[in-house]
Amino acid sequence: MIRILIPALLLAACMPSAPPPDPAGATVSHLGVVYLIEATAYGWQLESKGKRVACRAPTTDDCYWSLRNHLTAEARLADIP
């Protein structure tokens, strides 16, 4: 019984629990660029320069800060010689 229960629990922990609420056309803007927030099975996400940016939580504030962190990381990577 335990041999069956442990793998089943591990598999259940890896699956998304419930889809996030629909952002209903919510957007985030940064430096004059507007980014549309989308709900996926893995949480809210937005697209920046062809790359998906996952929001930490399904709120516009969290999406804004996830975007800011992503853009800062890209800028710093570009500065590496």
Coordinates of N, CA and C in Angstrom, one line a residue:
M1 N 0.8 -1.2 0.0 CA 0.0 0.0 0.0 C 0.9 1.3 0.0
I2 N 1.9 1.3 0.8 CA 2.8 2.4 0.9 C 3.5 2.6 -0.4
R3 N 3.9 1.6 -1.0 CA 4.6 1.7 -2.3 C 3.8 2.3 -3.4
I4 N 2.5 2.2 -3.3 CA 1.6 2.8 -4.3 C 1.2 4.3 -3.8
L5 N 1.1 4.5 -2.6 CA 0.7 5.8 -2.0 C 1.7 6.9 -2.2
I6 N 3.0 6.6 -2.0 CA 4.0 7.6 -2.1 C 4.2 8.1 -3.5
P7 N 4.3 7.3 -4.5 CA 4.4 7.8 -5.9 C 3.2 8.6 -6.3
A8 N 2.0 8.2 -5.8 CA 0.8 8.9 -6.2 C 0.8 10.3 -5.5
L9 N 1.2 10.4 -4.3 CA 1.3 11.7 -3.6 C 2.3 12.6 -4.3
L10 N 3.5 12.1 -4.7 CA 4.5 12.9 -5.4 C 4.0 13.4 -6.7
L11 N 3.3 12.5 -7.4 CA 2.7 12.9 -8.7 C 1.6 14.0 -8.5
A12 N 0.8 13.9 -7.5 CA -0.2 14.9 -7.2 C 0.4 16.2 -6.9
A13 N 1.5 16.2 -6.2 CA 2.2 17.5 -5.8 C 2.8 18.2 -7.0
C14 N 3.1 17.5 -8.1 CA 3.6 18.1 -9.3 C 2.6 18.7 -10.2
M15 N 1.4 18.3 -10.0 CA 0.3 18.8 -10.9 C -0.3 20.1 -10.4
P16 N -0.6 21.0 -11.3 CA -1.2 22.3 -10.9 C -2.6 22.0 -10.2
S17 N -2.8 22.7 -9.1 CA -4.0 22.3 -8.3 C -5.3 22.8 -9.0
A18 N -5.4 24.1 -9.4 CA -6.6 24.6 -10.0 C -6.1 25.7 -10.9
P19 N -6.8 25.9 -12.0 CA -6.4 27.0 -12.9 C -6.6 28.4 -12.2
P20 N -5.7 29.3 -12.5 CA -5.8 30.6 -11.8 C -7.0 31.4 -12.3
P21 N -7.5 32.4 -11.6 CA -8.6 33.1 -12.1 C -8.2 33.9 -13.4
D22 N -9.2 34.1 -14.3 CA -9.0 34.7 -15.5 C -8.6 36.2 -15.3
P23 N -7.5 36.7 -15.9 CA -7.2 38.1 -15.6 C -8.1 39.1 -16.3
A24 N -9.0 38.6 -17.2 CA -10.0 39.5 -17.8 C -9.4 40.7 -18.5
G25 N -8.4 40.5 -19.3 CA -7.9 41.6 -20.1 C -6.9 42.5 -19.3
A26 N -6.5 42.0 -18.1 CA -5.6 42.8 -17.3 C -4.2 43.0 -18.1
T27 N -3.6 44.2 -17.9 CA -2.4 44.5 -18.5 C -1.4 45.1 -17.4
V28 N -0.1 45.1 -17.8 CA 0.9 45.7 -17.0 C 1.7 46.6 -18.0
S29 N 2.0 47.8 -17.6 CA 2.8 48.7 -18.4 C 4.1 49.0 -17.7
H30 N 5.1 49.1 -18.5 CA 6.5 49.5 -18.0 C 7.2 50.3 -19.1
L31 N 7.6 51.5 -18.8 CA 8.3 52.3 -19.8 C 7.6 52.5 -21.0
G32 N 6.3 52.7 -20.9 CA 5.4 53.0 -22.1 C 5.0 51.8 -22.9
V33 N 5.5 50.6 -22.5 CA 5.1 49.3 -23.2 C 4.0 48.6 -22.4
V34 N 2.9 48.2 -23.1 CA 1.8 47.5 -22.4 C 1.9 46.0 -22.7
Y35 N 1.9 45.2 -21.6 CA 2.0 43.8 -21.7 C 0.6 43.2 -21.3
L36 N 0.1 42.3 -22.1 CA -1.2 41.6 -21.8 C -0.9 40.4 -20.9
I37 N -1.7 40.3 -19.8 CA -1.5 39.1 -18.9 C -2.5 38.0 -19.4
E38 N -2.0 36.8 -19.4 CA -2.8 35.6 -19.8 C -2.8 34.6 -18.7
A39 N -3.9 33.9 -18.6 CA -4.0 32.8 -17.6 C -3.6 31.5 -18.3
T40 N -2.7 30.7 -17.7 CA -2.4 29.4 -18.3 C -2.6 28.4 -17.2
A41 N -2.4 27.1 -17.5 CA -2.6 26.1 -16.5 C -1.5 26.2 -15.4
Y42 N -0.5 26.9 -15.6 CA 0.6 27.1 -14.6 C 0.6 28.4 -14.0
G43 N -0.4 29.2 -14.2 CA -0.5 30.5 -13.5 C -0.5 31.7 -14.6
W44 N -0.6 32.9 -14.1 CA -0.6 34.0 -15.0 C 0.8 34.2 -15.6
Q45 N 0.8 34.6 -16.9 CA 2.0 34.8 -17.6 C 1.8 36.0 -18.6
L46 N 3.0 36.6 -19.0 CA 2.9 37.6 -20.0 C 4.1 37.4 -20.9
E47 N 4.1 38.1 -22.0 CA 5.2 37.8 -23.0 C 6.0 39.1 -23.2
S48 N 7.3 39.0 -23.1 CA 8.2 40.1 -23.3 C 9.3 39.7 -24.3
K49 N 9.3 40.4 -25.4 CA 10.4 40.1 -26.4 C 10.4 38.6 -26.8
G50 N 9.2 38.0 -27.0 CA 9.1 36.7 -27.4 C 9.3 35.6 -26.3
K51 N 9.6 36.0 -25.1 CA 9.8 35.1 -24.0 C 8.6 35.2 -23.0
R52 N 8.3 34.0 -22.5 CA 7.2 34.0 -21.5 C 7.7 34.3 -20.1
V53 N 7.1 35.2 -19.4 CA 7.4 35.6 -18.0 C 6.3 35.1 -17.1
A54 N 6.6 34.3 -16.2 CA 5.6 33.8 -15.2 C 5.5 34.7 -14.1
C55 N 4.2 35.0 -13.7 CA 4.0 35.9 -12.6 C 4.1 35.1 -11.3
R56 N 4.6 35.7 -10.3 CA 4.8 35.0 -9.0 C 3.4 34.5 -8.4
A57 N 2.4 35.4 -8.6 CA 1.1 35.1 -8.1 C 0.1 35.7 -9.0
P58 N -1.2 35.3 -9.0 CA -2.1 35.8 -10.0 C -2.7 37.2 -9.6
T59 N -1.8 38.2 -9.5 CA -2.2 39.6 -9.3 C -1.4 40.5 -10.2
T60 N -1.9 41.6 -10.6 CA -1.2 42.5 -11.5 C 0.0 43.1 -10.8
D61 N 0.1 43.3 -9.5 CA 1.3 43.7 -8.9 C 2.4 42.7 -9.0
D62 N 2.1 41.4 -8.8 CA 3.1 40.4 -8.9 C 3.6 40.3 -10.4
C63 N 2.7 40.4 -11.3 CA 3.1 40.4 -12.7 C 4.0 41.5 -13.1
Y64 N 3.7 42.7 -12.5 CA 4.5 43.9 -12.8 C 6.0 43.6 -12.2
W65 N 6.1 43.1 -11.0 CA 7.4 42.9 -10.5 C 8.1 41.7 -11.1
S66 N 7.4 40.7 -11.5 CA 8.0 39.6 -12.3 C 8.6 40.2 -13.6
L67 N 7.8 41.0 -14.3 CA 8.3 41.6 -15.5 C 9.5 42.5 -15.3
R68 N 9.5 43.4 -14.2 CA 10.6 44.2 -13.9 C 11.9 43.4 -13.6
N69 N 11.8 42.3 -12.9 CA 12.9 41.5 -12.6 C 13.4 40.8 -13.8
H70 N 12.5 40.4 -14.7 CA 12.9 39.7 -16.0 C 13.7 40.7 -16.8
L71 N 13.2 41.9 -17.0 CA 13.8 42.9 -17.8 C 15.2 43.4 -17.2
T72 N 15.3 43.5 -15.9 CA 16.5 43.8 -15.3 C 17.6 42.7 -15.5
A73 N 17.2 41.5 -15.4 CA 18.1 40.3 -15.6 C 18.6 40.3 -17.1
E74 N 17.6 40.6 -18.0 CA 18.1 40.6 -19.4 C 19.1 41.7 -19.7
A75 N 18.8 42.9 -19.1 CA 19.7 44.0 -19.3 C 21.1 43.7 -18.7
R76 N 21.1 43.1 -17.5 CA 22.4 42.8 -16.9 C 23.2 41.7 -17.7
L77 N 22.4 40.7 -18.2 CA 23.1 39.7 -19.1 C 23.7 40.3 -20.3
A78 N 23.0 41.3 -20.9 CA 23.5 42.0 -22.1 C 24.8 42.8 -21.8
D79 N 24.9 43.2 -20.5 CA 26.1 44.0 -20.2 C 27.4 43.1 -19.9
I80 N 27.2 41.8 -19.8 CA 28.3 40.9 -19.5 C 29.2 40.9 -20.8
P81 N 30.5 41.2 -20.7 CA 31.3 41.1 -21.9 C 31.6 39.7 -22.4

